[in-house]
Amino acid sequence: TLFTNGAADLAASDRDRLERAGVRVEERTVAELRGPGDSLQAVALADGTERSCQGLLVVAPMHQRSALASQLGARIADAASPIEAVEVDGMFRTTVAGLYAAGDISATPPPSVATAIAAGSTAAKAIVHDLVEELYPDPVGDPLRRQPPA
């Protein structure tokens, strides 16, 4: 069962695919999840109907909670980005010199704690490198030298 918690914004072709796969689309409002302790036994709908259920996948919509990067002039990734992610290079530098973005705010692989930790570590290395480069410019080519995102 696909619980949409209200009117579903599904194309007819998507509804057909779900129906062929045996997935019922339930558009009534979800009122409560029921079960003892931390286990799930049923989904209660606003009209009092209960649907037996032992597991549930929940879509967690993401959005940026701050417009700071945009206000500072950082470029936002293309419209395909569902969370208005900030465009970064491979070292998590934004399009604004001295501004870095790592974790869920950056246009990187799907959000997770592991990727956020790795991104933060990489950004920290870039920050240290860029500060050292600023203090002691290196006339020799450097692979970590700031390259603006394409």
PDB file of C-alpha atoms in Angstrom:
ATOM      1  CA  THR A   1       0.000   0.000   0.000  1.00  0.00           C
ATOM      2  CA  LEU A   2       1.182   3.499  -0.869  1.00  0.00           C
ATOM      3  CA  PHE A   3      -0.118   5.937   1.759  1.00  0.00           C
ATOM      4  CA  THR A   4      -0.097   9.417   0.191  1.00  0.00           C
ATOM      5  CA  ASN A   5      -1.659  11.196   3.191  1.00  0.00           C
ATOM      6  CA  GLY A   6      -4.003  13.157   0.928  1.00  0.00           C
ATOM      7  CA  ALA A   7      -4.629  13.497  -2.778  1.00  0.00           C
ATOM      8  CA  ALA A   8      -1.864  11.784  -4.743  1.00  0.00           C
ATOM      9  CA  ASP A   9      -0.081  13.734  -7.448  1.00  0.00           C
ATOM     10  CA  LEU A  10       0.509  10.658  -9.618  1.00  0.00           C
ATOM     11  CA  ALA A  11       0.474  10.436 -13.386  1.00  0.00           C
ATOM     12  CA  ALA A  12      -1.992   7.917 -14.815  1.00  0.00           C
ATOM     13  CA  SER A  13       0.936   5.816 -16.044  1.00  0.00           C
ATOM     14  CA  ASP A  14       2.377   5.693 -12.508  1.00  0.00           C
ATOM     15  CA  ARG A  15      -0.991   4.639 -11.082  1.00  0.00           C
ATOM     16  CA  ASP A  16      -1.225   1.906 -13.725  1.00  0.00           C
ATOM     17  CA  ARG A  17       2.275   0.618 -12.897  1.00  0.00           C
ATOM     18  CA  LEU A  18       1.462   0.535  -9.191  1.00  0.00           C
ATOM     19  CA  GLU A  19      -1.836  -1.254  -9.833  1.00  0.00           C
ATOM     20  CA  ARG A  20      -0.145  -3.861 -12.061  1.00  0.00           C
ATOM     21  CA  ALA A  21       2.415  -4.429  -9.290  1.00  0.00           C
ATOM     22  CA  GLY A  22      -0.383  -4.997  -6.788  1.00  0.00           C
ATOM     23  CA  VAL A  23       0.244  -1.748  -4.911  1.00  0.00           C
ATOM     24  CA  ARG A  24      -2.889  -0.070  -3.599  1.00  0.00           C
ATOM     25  CA  VAL A  25      -2.861   3.760  -3.504  1.00  0.00           C
ATOM     26  CA  GLU A  26      -4.420   4.993  -0.249  1.00  0.00           C
ATOM     27  CA  GLU A  27      -5.181   8.721  -0.427  1.00  0.00           C
ATOM     28  CA  ARG A  28      -7.007   9.139   2.861  1.00  0.00           C
ATOM     29  CA  THR A  29      -5.257  11.113   5.606  1.00  0.00           C
ATOM     30  CA  VAL A  30      -3.017   9.136   7.951  1.00  0.00           C
ATOM     31  CA  ALA A  31      -3.968   9.866  11.562  1.00  0.00           C
ATOM     32  CA  GLU A  32      -1.716   7.585  13.575  1.00  0.00           C
ATOM     33  CA  LEU A  33       0.752   4.715  13.516  1.00  0.00           C
ATOM     34  CA  ARG A  34      -0.267   2.002  15.985  1.00  0.00           C
ATOM     35  CA  GLY A  35       1.566  -0.794  17.707  1.00  0.00           C
ATOM     36  CA  PRO A  36       3.068  -1.709  21.076  1.00  0.00           C
ATOM     37  CA  GLY A  37       6.325  -0.017  22.016  1.00  0.00           C
ATOM     38  CA  ASP A  38       8.413   0.725  18.966  1.00  0.00           C
ATOM     39  CA  SER A  39       6.800  -1.881  16.705  1.00  0.00           C
ATOM     40  CA  LEU A  40       4.244  -1.142  14.008  1.00  0.00           C
ATOM     41  CA  GLN A  41       1.028  -3.118  13.631  1.00  0.00           C
ATOM     42  CA  ALA A  42      -1.319  -0.761  11.818  1.00  0.00           C
ATOM     43  CA  VAL A  43      -1.766   2.571  10.089  1.00  0.00           C
ATOM     44  CA  ALA A  44      -4.879   4.367  11.350  1.00  0.00           C
ATOM     45  CA  LEU A  45      -6.614   6.671   8.879  1.00  0.00           C
ATOM     46  CA  ALA A  46      -8.513   9.839   9.809  1.00  0.00           C
ATOM     47  CA  ASP A  47     -11.885   8.204   9.076  1.00  0.00           C
ATOM     48  CA  GLY A  48     -11.176   5.485  11.681  1.00  0.00           C
ATOM     49  CA  THR A  49     -10.154   2.783   9.204  1.00  0.00           C
ATOM     50  CA  GLU A  50      -7.071   0.758  10.111  1.00  0.00           C
ATOM     51  CA  ARG A  51      -4.707  -0.948   7.687  1.00  0.00           C
ATOM     52  CA  SER A  52      -2.551  -3.766   9.001  1.00  0.00           C
ATOM     53  CA  CYS A  53       1.099  -2.905   8.487  1.00  0.00           C
ATOM     54  CA  GLN A  54       4.400  -4.306   9.753  1.00  0.00           C
ATOM     55  CA  GLY A  55       6.765  -1.872   8.077  1.00  0.00           C
ATOM     56  CA  LEU A  56       6.721   1.589   6.598  1.00  0.00           C
ATOM     57  CA  LEU A  57       9.026   3.598   4.354  1.00  0.00           C
ATOM     58  CA  VAL A  58       8.731   7.344   4.808  1.00  0.00           C
ATOM     59  CA  VAL A  59       9.801  10.015   2.334  1.00  0.00           C
ATOM     60  CA  ALA A  60      11.668  12.717   4.223  1.00  0.00           C
ATOM     61  CA  PRO A  61      11.540  15.867   2.102  1.00  0.00           C
ATOM     62  CA  MET A  62      14.681  17.945   2.377  1.00  0.00           C
ATOM     63  CA  HIS A  63      15.133  21.668   1.967  1.00  0.00           C
ATOM     64  CA  GLN A  64      17.757  24.239   2.819  1.00  0.00           C
ATOM     65  CA  ARG A  65      17.062  25.931   6.130  1.00  0.00           C
ATOM     66  CA  SER A  66      19.228  28.917   5.313  1.00  0.00           C
ATOM     67  CA  ALA A  67      19.573  31.197   2.318  1.00  0.00           C
ATOM     68  CA  LEU A  68      23.041  32.324   3.467  1.00  0.00           C
ATOM     69  CA  ALA A  69      24.956  30.644   0.621  1.00  0.00           C
ATOM     70  CA  SER A  70      22.661  32.273  -1.962  1.00  0.00           C
ATOM     71  CA  GLN A  71      22.858  35.622  -0.190  1.00  0.00           C
ATOM     72  CA  LEU A  72      26.652  35.420  -0.369  1.00  0.00           C
ATOM     73  CA  GLY A  73      26.406  34.796  -4.122  1.00  0.00           C
ATOM     74  CA  ALA A  74      27.042  31.045  -4.295  1.00  0.00           C
ATOM     75  CA  ARG A  75      25.600  29.397  -7.382  1.00  0.00           C
ATOM     76  CA  ILE A  76      22.775  26.949  -6.760  1.00  0.00           C
ATOM     77  CA  ALA A  77      22.924  23.639  -8.639  1.00  0.00           C
ATOM     78  CA  ASP A  78      20.582  23.041 -11.576  1.00  0.00           C
ATOM     79  CA  ALA A  79      16.856  22.527 -11.194  1.00  0.00           C
ATOM     80  CA  ALA A  80      17.314  18.744 -11.013  1.00  0.00           C
ATOM     81  CA  SER A  81      18.569  19.224  -7.460  1.00  0.00           C
ATOM     82  CA  PRO A  82      15.605  18.537  -5.156  1.00  0.00           C
ATOM     83  CA  ILE A  83      17.063  20.509  -2.243  1.00  0.00           C
ATOM     84  CA  GLU A  84      18.452  23.628  -3.934  1.00  0.00           C
ATOM     85  CA  ALA A  85      21.974  22.383  -3.283  1.00  0.00           C
ATOM     86  CA  VAL A  86      24.965  24.691  -3.553  1.00  0.00           C
ATOM     87  CA  GLU A  87      27.232  24.000  -6.526  1.00  0.00           C
ATOM     88  CA  VAL A  88      30.715  22.892  -5.432  1.00  0.00           C
ATOM     89  CA  ASP A  89      33.920  21.571  -6.975  1.00  0.00           C
ATOM     90  CA  GLY A  90      35.625  18.320  -5.963  1.00  0.00           C
ATOM     91  CA  MET A  91      37.081  19.981  -2.861  1.00  0.00           C
ATOM     92  CA  PHE A  92      33.696  21.477  -1.825  1.00  0.00           C
ATOM     93  CA  ARG A  93      34.596  25.033  -2.804  1.00  0.00           C
ATOM     94  CA  THR A  94      31.588  27.054  -3.942  1.00  0.00           C
ATOM     95  CA  THR A  95      31.613  29.606  -6.738  1.00  0.00           C
ATOM     96  CA  VAL A  96      32.450  32.250  -4.106  1.00  0.00           C
ATOM     97  CA  ALA A  97      36.126  32.411  -3.110  1.00  0.00           C
ATOM     98  CA  GLY A  98      36.566  31.450   0.544  1.00  0.00           C
ATOM     99  CA  LEU A  99      33.113  29.853   0.844  1.00  0.00           C
ATOM    100  CA  TYR A 100      32.865  26.071   1.177  1.00  0.00           C
ATOM    101  CA  ALA A 101      29.788  23.849   1.354  1.00  0.00           C
ATOM    102  CA  ALA A 102      29.819  20.249   2.551  1.00  0.00           C
ATOM    103  CA  GLY A 103      27.170  17.754   3.553  1.00  0.00           C
ATOM    104  CA  ASP A 104      23.507  18.043   2.641  1.00  0.00           C
ATOM    105  CA  ILE A 105      23.826  21.655   1.459  1.00  0.00           C
ATOM    106  CA  SER A 106      26.201  20.707  -1.356  1.00  0.00           C
ATOM    107  CA  ALA A 107      25.393  19.114  -4.697  1.00  0.00           C
ATOM    108  CA  THR A 108      27.063  15.803  -3.872  1.00  0.00           C
ATOM    109  CA  PRO A 109      25.901  12.178  -3.786  1.00  0.00           C
ATOM    110  CA  PRO A 110      22.682  11.374  -1.902  1.00  0.00           C
ATOM    111  CA  PRO A 111      22.683  12.733   1.648  1.00  0.00           C
ATOM    112  CA  SER A 112      23.939  10.470   4.420  1.00  0.00           C
ATOM    113  CA  VAL A 113      25.973  10.821   7.572  1.00  0.00           C
ATOM    114  CA  ALA A 114      28.887   9.003   5.941  1.00  0.00           C
ATOM    115  CA  THR A 115      29.022  11.303   2.899  1.00  0.00           C
ATOM    116  CA  ALA A 116      28.621  14.390   5.109  1.00  0.00           C
ATOM    117  CA  ILE A 117      31.593  13.318   7.245  1.00  0.00           C
ATOM    118  CA  ALA A 118      33.718  12.631   4.179  1.00  0.00           C
ATOM    119  CA  ALA A 119      32.679  15.923   2.553  1.00  0.00           C
ATOM    120  CA  GLY A 120      33.480  17.870   5.721  1.00  0.00           C
ATOM    121  CA  SER A 121      36.905  16.265   5.925  1.00  0.00           C
ATOM    122  CA  THR A 122      37.633  17.050   2.272  1.00  0.00           C
ATOM    123  CA  ALA A 123      36.415  20.640   2.665  1.00  0.00           C
ATOM    124  CA  ALA A 124      38.631  21.087   5.744  1.00  0.00           C
ATOM    125  CA  LYS A 125      41.655  19.919   3.742  1.00  0.00           C
ATOM    126  CA  ALA A 126      40.777  22.382   0.979  1.00  0.00           C
ATOM    127  CA  ILE A 127      40.397  25.236   3.478  1.00  0.00           C
ATOM    128  CA  VAL A 128      43.813  24.545   5.016  1.00  0.00           C
ATOM    129  CA  HIS A 129      45.366  24.191   1.571  1.00  0.00           C
ATOM    130  CA  ASP A 130      43.786  27.405   0.291  1.00  0.00           C
ATOM    131  CA  LEU A 131      44.884  29.364   3.375  1.00  0.00           C
ATOM    132  CA  VAL A 132      48.462  28.097   3.050  1.00  0.00           C
ATOM    133  CA  GLU A 133      48.417  28.879  -0.673  1.00  0.00           C
ATOM    134  CA  GLU A 134      47.202  32.396   0.099  1.00  0.00           C
ATOM    135  CA  LEU A 135      50.045  32.941   2.570  1.00  0.00           C
ATOM    136  CA  TYR A 136      52.701  31.156   0.519  1.00  0.00           C
ATOM    137  CA  PRO A 137      51.794  31.192  -3.192  1.00  0.00           C
ATOM    138  CA  ASP A 138      53.249  28.231  -5.047  1.00  0.00           C
ATOM    139  CA  PRO A 139      54.548  29.077  -8.523  1.00  0.00           C
ATOM    140  CA  VAL A 140      54.632  25.361  -9.399  1.00  0.00           C
ATOM    141  CA  GLY A 141      51.438  23.763 -10.699  1.00  0.00           C
ATOM    142  CA  ASP A 142      49.287  22.365  -7.900  1.00  0.00           C
ATOM    143  CA  PRO A 143      46.468  19.844  -8.472  1.00  0.00           C
ATOM    144  CA  LEU A 144      44.508  21.196  -5.503  1.00  0.00           C
ATOM    145  CA  ARG A 145      44.652  24.789  -6.737  1.00  0.00           C
ATOM    146  CA  ARG A 146      41.220  26.398  -6.762  1.00  0.00           C
ATOM    147  CA  GLN A 147      39.345  25.569  -9.950  1.00  0.00           C
ATOM    148  CA  PRO A 148      35.881  27.122 -10.215  1.00  0.00           C
ATOM    149  CA  PRO A 149      33.057  24.622 -10.840  1.00  0.00           C
ATOM    150  CA  ALA A 150      32.270  24.138 -14.515  1.00  0.00           C
TER     151      ALA A 150
END
